[in-house]
Amino acid sequence: MWKTHNKLLIYILWIMEIRLVSSFTSAMLCGRIPGLTLPQRQLCGEMPDALIALGEGHQLGAQECQQQFRGHRWNCSEVWQRNVFAHVIPIASREAAFTYAIASAGAAYAVTAACARGNISTCGCDVRHKASPSSDGAPAEPWKWGGCSADVDFGMRYARKFLDARELERDSRTLMNLHNNRAGRTLVKKLLRTDCKCHGVSGSCVMKTCWKSLPPFRLIGDKLMQKYHKAKTVQAVRGKRGLRLVISRKKHGSAGARPPKPALVWPKRMELIYLEASPNYCERSLQSGTLGTAGRLCHRNERGPQSCDLLCCGRGHNTQHIRRSKQCRCQFRWCCQVECELCDESYEEFTCK
Ligand SMILES: *[C@@H]1O[C@H](CO)[C@@H](O)[C@H](O)[C@H]1NC(C)=O
Ligand SMILES: *[C@@H]1O[C@H](CO)[C@@H](O)[C@H](O)[C@H]1NC(C)=O
């Protein structure tokens, strides 16, 4: 298990390194990055310009993860922080599942976007969306593919090669990570949009050109958040084809009757899966890599994860009366001044005990 955290840490260090050395030649770059596995080192040598995009993708995933979990007990901040040894996710939890999926989606997204911008020499626009659409049956409006369609397959392939290449063990945690990686990057493809533009005299739309484009990354974050809530517990079973993960069944208390032998249920490709229950994230614990919620700002009169009730885990909260003066009743005076008065403002702030 420890190896798994170490790998994530090394990966984060490595991403930081990329940003620092992005202007170096590829040989120097790939040689300097610590902790790359051999396949990663090879990929790096082949396409150093894609690494810059991977760094951007990592940022994208980090920001979106923190946005989605803002104010929750687990708020995704420790995972992406630098220089903190407890920032990785030691527990194979639902939160770990989300983190891997969004990191992988970020990578696929950023590489795809970089391809479309022409920043990576070995990819560009998706040529399959260059030809005319299939001509079986007359379409309602004449249209053709045009512009630059996002080459999401390239982005997904690159993200898969690179991120999956750090999962070298064949244990259940590796299988979980690989599954969630795939769910994340595949979601980028599923959420691709078709944009069209009309041509013709004053918008008459005699002809349309259409292309595939990336949605805002927020949409991917929102979708992954839904999947996070519906994530499934899995357990490892050893079969003819080696270790596999199946959905854990709840044990039924069928007294007396012979319990039916449960069929193995494979997780669906697009759902997030996890192996272990989450800690409650209330207390600081190095072992589970959590910082605890003491001192966190909470909302007293609200429900939901950011409420003092939930965030403070029943320990209660401190109330601080804050008084400050700020500018108010500002007026514009001809010409050209703004004059304000100073008003006293007081409010309360609540923090978890
Ligand atoms: C991508 O290319 C544009 C110009 O084509 C350039 O301005 C930008 O810096 C490049 N970005 C990266 C991250 O290489
Ligand atoms: C996230 O949680 C950590 C640890 O509880 C806390 O230190 C940090 O301020 C939180 N970040 C935000 C944006 O709330």
Short mmCIF file of C-alpha atoms and ligand atoms in Angstrom, two decimals:
data_model
loop_
_atom_site.label_atom_id
_atom_site.label_comp_id
_atom_site.label_asym_id
_atom_site.label_seq_id
_atom_site.Cartn_x
_atom_site.Cartn_y
_atom_site.Cartn_z
CA MET A 1 0.00 0.00 0.00
CA TRP A 2 2.76 2.40 0.92
CA LYS A 3 4.18 2.17 -2.57
CA THR A 4 0.92 3.50 -3.94
CA HIS A 5 1.15 6.71 -1.93
CA ASN A 6 4.74 7.11 -2.75
CA LYS A 7 3.91 6.92 -6.41
CA LEU A 8 1.34 9.67 -6.11
CA LEU A 9 3.78 11.83 -4.20
CA ILE A 10 6.46 11.29 -6.78
CA TYR A 11 3.98 12.13 -9.49
CA ILE A 12 3.13 15.41 -7.81
CA LEU A 13 6.77 16.29 -7.33
CA TRP A 14 7.27 15.41 -10.91
CA ILE A 15 4.48 17.68 -12.11
CA MET A 16 6.01 20.54 -10.15
CA GLU A 17 9.32 19.76 -11.78
CA ILE A 18 7.80 19.94 -15.25
CA ARG A 19 6.64 23.48 -14.74
CA LEU A 20 10.10 24.50 -13.67
CA VAL A 21 11.98 22.93 -16.49
CA SER A 22 9.54 23.24 -19.34
CA SER A 23 12.01 25.11 -21.46
CA PHE A 24 14.71 22.46 -21.28
CA THR A 25 15.43 20.05 -24.06
CA SER A 26 13.59 16.78 -23.93
CA ALA A 27 16.59 14.68 -22.98
CA MET A 28 17.35 16.90 -20.04
CA LEU A 29 13.72 17.13 -19.11
CA CYS A 30 13.05 13.43 -19.14
CA GLY A 31 16.30 12.68 -17.37
CA ARG A 32 15.63 15.16 -14.59
CA ILE A 33 12.15 14.09 -13.64
CA PRO A 34 12.41 11.87 -10.60
CA GLY A 35 10.45 8.70 -10.20
CA LEU A 36 9.28 8.14 -13.74
CA THR A 37 8.65 4.53 -14.54
CA LEU A 38 10.39 3.19 -17.62
CA PRO A 39 7.33 3.41 -19.90
CA GLN A 40 6.76 6.97 -18.70
CA ARG A 41 10.34 7.88 -19.46
CA GLN A 42 9.95 6.54 -22.97
CA LEU A 43 6.73 8.47 -23.53
CA CYS A 44 8.40 11.58 -22.24
CA GLY A 45 11.23 11.19 -24.73
CA GLU A 46 8.82 10.70 -27.61
CA MET A 47 6.57 13.65 -26.85
CA PRO A 48 8.09 16.15 -24.46
CA ASP A 49 5.67 18.86 -25.56
CA ALA A 50 2.73 16.81 -24.34
CA LEU A 51 4.18 16.90 -20.84
CA ILE A 52 3.49 20.60 -20.58
CA ALA A 53 -0.15 19.86 -21.30
CA LEU A 54 -0.11 17.15 -18.64
CA GLY A 55 1.06 19.71 -16.14
CA GLU A 56 -1.83 21.98 -17.15
CA GLY A 57 -4.21 19.05 -16.86
CA HIS A 58 -3.01 18.38 -13.35
CA GLN A 59 -3.74 21.98 -12.40
CA LEU A 60 -7.17 21.76 -13.97
CA GLY A 61 -8.02 18.63 -12.00
CA ALA A 62 -6.69 20.12 -8.78
CA GLN A 63 -8.69 23.32 -9.09
CA GLU A 64 -11.89 21.58 -10.03
CA CYS A 65 -11.58 19.03 -7.24
CA GLN A 66 -11.15 21.80 -4.69
CA GLN A 67 -14.05 23.72 -6.16
CA GLN A 68 -16.39 20.73 -6.02
CA PHE A 69 -15.46 19.93 -2.41
CA ARG A 70 -15.26 23.47 -1.17
CA GLY A 71 -16.40 23.63 2.44
CA HIS A 72 -16.75 19.89 2.87
CA ARG A 73 -14.89 18.08 5.63
CA TRP A 74 -12.66 16.54 3.01
CA ASN A 75 -11.99 19.47 0.70
CA CYS A 76 -9.37 18.00 -1.62
CA SER A 77 -6.72 20.52 -0.59
CA GLU A 78 -4.31 18.16 1.07
CA VAL A 79 -4.04 15.93 -1.97
CA TRP A 80 -2.52 18.49 -4.25
CA GLN A 81 -0.49 20.46 -1.78
CA ARG A 82 3.21 20.38 -2.09
CA ASN A 83 5.73 19.43 0.56
CA VAL A 84 3.25 17.79 2.85
CA PHE A 85 3.83 14.16 3.35
CA ALA A 86 0.33 13.52 4.53
CA HIS A 87 -1.25 14.89 1.40
CA VAL A 88 -1.65 11.66 -0.49
CA ILE A 89 -4.65 9.42 -0.04
CA PRO A 90 -3.56 6.33 1.82
CA ILE A 91 -7.06 4.95 2.06
CA ALA A 92 -8.68 3.47 -1.04
CA SER A 93 -11.75 5.58 -0.39
CA ARG A 94 -14.49 7.18 -2.42
CA GLU A 95 -12.49 10.41 -2.26
CA ALA A 96 -9.45 8.65 -3.69
CA ALA A 97 -11.67 7.40 -6.53
CA PHE A 98 -12.80 10.93 -7.32
CA THR A 99 -9.26 12.28 -7.16
CA TYR A 100 -7.90 9.75 -9.62
CA ALA A 101 -10.83 10.22 -11.98
CA ILE A 102 -10.57 13.99 -12.07
CA ALA A 103 -6.80 13.93 -12.46
CA SER A 104 -7.17 11.59 -15.39
CA ALA A 105 -9.97 13.65 -16.93
CA GLY A 106 -7.82 16.76 -16.53
CA ALA A 107 -4.94 15.10 -18.33
CA ALA A 108 -7.07 13.89 -21.24
CA TYR A 109 -8.77 17.28 -21.47
CA ALA A 110 -5.60 19.37 -21.43
CA VAL A 111 -3.79 17.20 -23.96
CA THR A 112 -6.80 17.31 -26.27
CA ALA A 113 -7.01 21.08 -25.94
CA ALA A 114 -3.29 21.47 -26.57
CA CYS A 115 -3.60 19.36 -29.72
CA ALA A 116 -6.34 21.59 -31.06
CA ARG A 117 -4.24 24.69 -30.31
CA GLY A 118 -1.36 23.18 -32.24
CA ASN A 119 0.92 23.00 -29.22
CA ILE A 120 1.81 19.36 -29.63
CA SER A 121 3.67 18.40 -32.77
CA THR A 122 2.28 14.88 -33.07
CA CYS A 123 -1.43 15.68 -32.93
CA GLY A 124 -3.89 18.27 -34.15
CA CYS A 125 -7.53 18.19 -35.13
CA ASP A 126 -9.50 14.99 -35.46
CA VAL A 127 -9.33 14.11 -39.15
CA ARG A 128 -12.24 11.70 -39.00
CA HIS A 129 -14.44 14.70 -38.48
CA LYS A 130 -13.09 16.30 -41.61
CA ALA A 131 -14.92 14.24 -44.19
CA SER A 132 -18.56 14.85 -45.06
CA PRO A 133 -21.04 13.17 -42.75
CA SER A 134 -22.46 9.88 -43.94
CA SER A 135 -24.75 10.37 -46.90
CA ASP A 136 -27.29 7.65 -46.14
CA GLY A 137 -30.61 9.45 -46.16
CA ALA A 138 -30.90 13.15 -46.77
CA PRO A 139 -30.22 15.19 -43.63
CA ALA A 140 -32.69 17.85 -42.60
CA GLU A 141 -30.19 20.57 -43.25
CA PRO A 142 -27.10 20.24 -45.35
CA TRP A 143 -24.06 20.33 -43.17
CA LYS A 144 -20.48 19.13 -43.12
CA TRP A 145 -17.69 18.73 -40.68
CA GLY A 146 -15.41 21.70 -40.67
CA GLY A 147 -13.14 23.68 -38.43
CA CYS A 148 -11.09 21.84 -35.89
CA SER A 149 -12.66 18.89 -34.12
CA ALA A 150 -11.06 18.02 -30.80
CA ASP A 151 -8.98 14.86 -31.13
CA VAL A 152 -10.13 13.42 -27.85
CA ASP A 153 -8.95 9.93 -28.70
CA PHE A 154 -5.40 11.16 -28.79
CA GLY A 155 -5.85 12.94 -25.46
CA MET A 156 -7.38 9.87 -23.86
CA ARG A 157 -4.69 7.59 -25.22
CA TYR A 158 -1.93 9.81 -23.97
CA ALA A 159 -3.51 10.22 -20.54
CA ARG A 160 -3.99 6.46 -20.33
CA LYS A 161 -0.44 5.66 -21.34
CA PHE A 162 1.01 8.16 -18.97
CA LEU A 163 -1.13 7.90 -15.86
CA ASP A 164 -1.71 4.18 -16.06
CA ALA A 165 2.03 3.68 -16.42
CA ARG A 166 2.52 4.54 -12.79
CA GLU A 167 0.29 1.69 -11.67
CA LEU A 168 2.72 -1.16 -11.82
CA GLU A 169 1.58 -3.46 -9.04
CA ARG A 170 -1.11 -5.99 -9.70
CA ASP A 171 -2.96 -5.51 -6.46
CA SER A 172 -6.51 -4.45 -5.81
CA ARG A 173 -5.60 -0.80 -5.24
CA THR A 174 -3.96 -0.70 -8.64
CA LEU A 175 -7.06 -2.16 -10.25
CA MET A 176 -9.19 0.43 -8.50
CA ASN A 177 -6.95 3.27 -9.67
CA LEU A 178 -6.91 2.01 -13.24
CA HIS A 179 -10.69 1.72 -13.31
CA ASN A 180 -11.23 5.24 -11.98
CA ASN A 181 -8.60 6.64 -14.31
CA ARG A 182 -10.50 5.19 -17.23
CA ALA A 183 -13.86 6.44 -16.00
CA GLY A 184 -12.41 9.95 -15.75
CA ARG A 185 -10.84 10.18 -19.17
CA THR A 186 -13.75 8.45 -20.92
CA LEU A 187 -16.10 11.04 -19.48
CA VAL A 188 -14.27 13.74 -21.41
CA LYS A 189 -15.15 11.94 -24.62
CA LYS A 190 -18.76 11.36 -23.60
CA LEU A 191 -19.26 15.03 -22.88
CA LEU A 192 -17.82 16.32 -26.14
CA ARG A 193 -20.19 18.75 -27.79
CA THR A 194 -21.08 19.39 -31.38
CA ASP A 195 -20.88 23.06 -32.26
CA CYS A 196 -22.21 24.35 -35.56
CA LYS A 197 -22.06 27.55 -37.50
CA CYS A 198 -24.49 28.71 -40.17
CA HIS A 199 -23.49 30.00 -43.54
CA GLY A 200 -25.74 31.75 -46.04
CA VAL A 201 -27.23 35.11 -46.75
CA SER A 202 -28.12 36.89 -43.51
CA GLY A 203 -28.13 33.80 -41.36
CA SER A 204 -30.33 31.76 -43.65
CA CYS A 205 -28.34 28.66 -42.80
CA VAL A 206 -28.15 27.29 -46.30
CA MET A 207 -25.12 25.36 -45.16
CA LYS A 208 -23.82 24.44 -41.74
CA THR A 209 -20.37 23.42 -40.64
CA CYS A 210 -19.99 21.51 -37.42
CA TRP A 211 -17.15 20.37 -35.23
CA LYS A 212 -16.59 18.56 -31.97
CA SER A 213 -15.45 20.72 -29.08
CA LEU A 214 -14.54 20.30 -25.44
CA PRO A 215 -17.17 21.38 -22.91
CA PRO A 216 -16.12 23.63 -20.00
CA PHE A 217 -14.19 21.55 -17.50
CA ARG A 218 -16.76 22.48 -14.84
CA LEU A 219 -19.26 20.21 -16.57
CA ILE A 220 -16.87 17.30 -16.20
CA GLY A 221 -16.41 18.16 -12.53
CA ASP A 222 -20.17 18.28 -11.99
CA LYS A 223 -20.68 14.91 -13.65
CA LEU A 224 -17.87 13.31 -11.68
CA MET A 225 -19.41 14.68 -8.51
CA GLN A 226 -22.66 12.86 -9.34
CA LYS A 227 -20.63 9.72 -9.93
CA TYR A 228 -18.85 10.27 -6.62
CA HIS A 229 -22.17 10.16 -4.80
CA LYS A 230 -23.15 6.97 -6.59
CA ALA A 231 -19.75 5.29 -6.31
CA LYS A 232 -19.78 1.55 -5.62
CA THR A 233 -17.84 -0.47 -3.08
CA VAL A 234 -15.90 -3.25 -4.68
CA GLN A 235 -13.84 -6.16 -3.46
CA ALA A 236 -11.16 -8.23 -5.09
CA VAL A 237 -11.82 -11.79 -6.22
CA ARG A 238 -9.26 -14.11 -7.68
CA GLY A 239 -10.44 -15.92 -10.77
CA LYS A 240 -9.00 -17.71 -13.76
CA ARG A 241 -7.93 -14.41 -15.25
CA GLY A 242 -6.22 -13.16 -12.14
CA LEU A 243 -7.40 -10.57 -9.66
CA ARG A 244 -10.59 -8.69 -10.52
CA LEU A 245 -12.88 -6.30 -8.72
CA VAL A 246 -16.55 -7.06 -8.20
CA ILE A 247 -19.28 -5.07 -6.57
CA SER A 248 -19.64 -5.99 -2.92
CA ARG A 249 -23.03 -7.32 -1.94
CA LYS A 250 -24.62 -6.47 1.35
CA LYS A 251 -25.13 -9.58 3.44
CA HIS A 252 -28.79 -10.45 3.86
CA GLY A 253 -29.88 -11.85 7.16
CA SER A 254 -31.96 -14.63 5.64
CA ALA A 255 -32.50 -16.74 8.73
CA GLY A 256 -32.73 -20.44 8.07
CA ALA A 257 -33.14 -20.33 4.32
CA ARG A 258 -30.14 -21.29 2.27
CA PRO A 259 -28.62 -18.04 1.03
CA PRO A 260 -28.51 -17.91 -2.75
CA LYS A 261 -25.00 -17.92 -4.13
CA PRO A 262 -24.42 -14.34 -5.17
CA ALA A 263 -23.58 -13.79 -8.79
CA LEU A 264 -20.51 -11.69 -9.41
CA VAL A 265 -21.42 -8.22 -10.56
CA TRP A 266 -18.75 -6.30 -12.42
CA PRO A 267 -18.69 -2.56 -11.94
CA LYS A 268 -19.83 -0.55 -14.95
CA ARG A 269 -17.08 1.10 -16.94
CA MET A 270 -18.23 4.61 -16.17
CA GLU A 271 -18.90 4.30 -12.46
CA LEU A 272 -16.43 5.20 -9.75
CA ILE A 273 -15.37 2.40 -7.45
CA TYR A 274 -13.60 2.19 -4.11
CA LEU A 275 -12.34 -0.49 -1.77
CA GLU A 276 -12.49 1.04 1.68
CA ALA A 277 -14.95 3.12 3.68
CA SER A 278 -13.92 6.74 4.15
CA PRO A 279 -12.75 7.97 7.52
CA ASN A 280 -15.03 10.69 8.91
CA TYR A 281 -12.30 13.30 8.28
CA CYS A 282 -13.10 14.91 11.63
CA GLU A 283 -9.80 14.53 13.44
CA ARG A 284 -6.30 15.17 12.37
CA SER A 285 -4.63 11.88 11.54
CA LEU A 286 -1.37 11.23 9.80
CA GLN A 287 -2.32 7.63 9.31
CA SER A 288 -5.31 8.41 7.17
CA GLY A 289 -3.73 11.56 5.79
CA THR A 290 -6.42 13.92 7.05
CA LEU A 291 -6.00 17.32 8.61
CA GLY A 292 -9.22 17.42 10.62
CA THR A 293 -11.78 20.21 10.67
CA ALA A 294 -10.75 22.18 13.77
CA GLY A 295 -10.55 25.86 12.92
CA ARG A 296 -12.51 25.56 9.68
CA LEU A 297 -15.06 28.24 8.83
CA CYS A 298 -18.62 26.96 8.91
CA HIS A 299 -22.13 28.28 8.29
CA ARG A 300 -24.35 28.29 11.33
CA ASN A 301 -27.75 28.67 9.77
CA GLU A 302 -27.37 26.41 6.80
CA ARG A 303 -27.84 22.78 6.10
CA GLY A 304 -25.52 20.59 4.13
CA PRO A 305 -21.85 19.72 4.31
CA GLN A 306 -20.72 23.26 5.14
CA SER A 307 -23.03 23.66 8.13
CA CYS A 308 -21.41 23.91 11.54
CA ASP A 309 -23.35 20.80 12.58
CA LEU A 310 -21.78 18.58 9.97
CA LEU A 311 -18.43 20.23 9.44
CA CYS A 312 -17.56 20.42 13.13
CA CYS A 313 -18.53 16.78 13.75
CA GLY A 314 -20.58 17.64 16.84
CA ARG A 315 -17.68 19.33 18.64
CA GLY A 316 -19.44 22.67 18.43
CA HIS A 317 -18.17 25.96 17.07
CA ASN A 318 -16.63 29.19 18.24
CA THR A 319 -18.29 32.47 17.40
CA GLN A 320 -16.20 35.49 16.72
CA HIS A 321 -17.70 38.97 16.59
CA ILE A 322 -15.91 40.95 14.00
CA ARG A 323 -16.12 44.68 13.73
CA ARG A 324 -14.53 46.65 11.01
CA SER A 325 -15.02 49.91 9.21
CA LYS A 326 -15.34 50.06 5.52
CA GLN A 327 -16.15 52.61 2.90
CA CYS A 328 -19.80 53.17 2.18
CA ARG A 329 -22.34 55.59 0.65
CA CYS A 330 -19.85 56.53 -1.99
CA GLN A 331 -20.73 59.44 -4.24
CA PHE A 332 -19.29 60.70 -7.40
CA ARG A 333 -18.45 64.41 -7.34
CA TRP A 334 -18.09 66.40 -10.49
CA CYS A 335 -15.30 66.23 -11.56
CA CYS A 336 -13.56 63.76 -10.80
CA GLN A 337 -13.67 62.41 -7.31
CA VAL A 338 -15.36 59.71 -5.38
CA GLU A 339 -16.18 60.51 -1.80
CA CYS A 340 -17.14 57.91 0.71
CA GLU A 341 -18.09 57.76 4.32
CA LEU A 342 -16.72 55.25 6.76
CA CYS A 343 -19.29 52.89 8.17
CA ASP A 344 -18.90 50.43 10.97
CA GLU A 345 -19.80 46.94 10.04
CA SER A 346 -20.10 44.01 12.37
CA TYR A 347 -20.66 40.41 11.65
CA GLU A 348 -20.05 36.99 13.13
CA GLU A 349 -17.75 34.30 11.98
CA PHE A 350 -18.04 30.68 13.02
CA THR A 351 -15.20 28.24 13.26
CA CYS A 352 -15.17 24.62 14.33
CA LYS A 353 -13.82 23.78 17.79
C1 LIG B 1 0.68 27.07 -26.97
O1 LIG B 1 0.84 27.75 -28.19
C2 LIG B 1 0.66 29.15 -28.12
C3 LIG B 1 0.82 29.69 -29.49
O2 LIG B 1 0.45 28.80 -30.44
C4 LIG B 1 1.65 29.76 -27.15
O3 LIG B 1 1.41 31.12 -27.03
C5 LIG B 1 1.51 29.10 -25.81
O4 LIG B 1 2.49 29.58 -24.93
C6 LIG B 1 1.64 27.60 -25.95
N1 LIG B 1 1.40 27.04 -24.65
C7 LIG B 1 2.15 26.10 -24.16
C8 LIG B 1 1.79 25.67 -22.79
O5 LIG B 1 3.08 25.60 -24.77
C1 LIG B 2 -9.52 22.70 3.41
O1 LIG B 2 -9.30 21.93 4.56
C2 LIG B 2 -8.10 22.17 5.23
C3 LIG B 2 -7.96 21.19 6.36
O2 LIG B 2 -9.12 21.04 7.11
C4 LIG B 2 -8.06 23.61 5.70
O3 LIG B 2 -6.84 23.89 6.32
C5 LIG B 2 -8.24 24.53 4.49
O4 LIG B 2 -8.33 25.88 4.90
C6 LIG B 2 -9.50 24.16 3.72
N1 LIG B 2 -9.57 24.94 2.50
C7 LIG B 2 -10.64 25.63 2.17
C8 LIG B 2 -10.58 26.37 0.88
O5 LIG B 2 -11.64 25.66 2.87
#
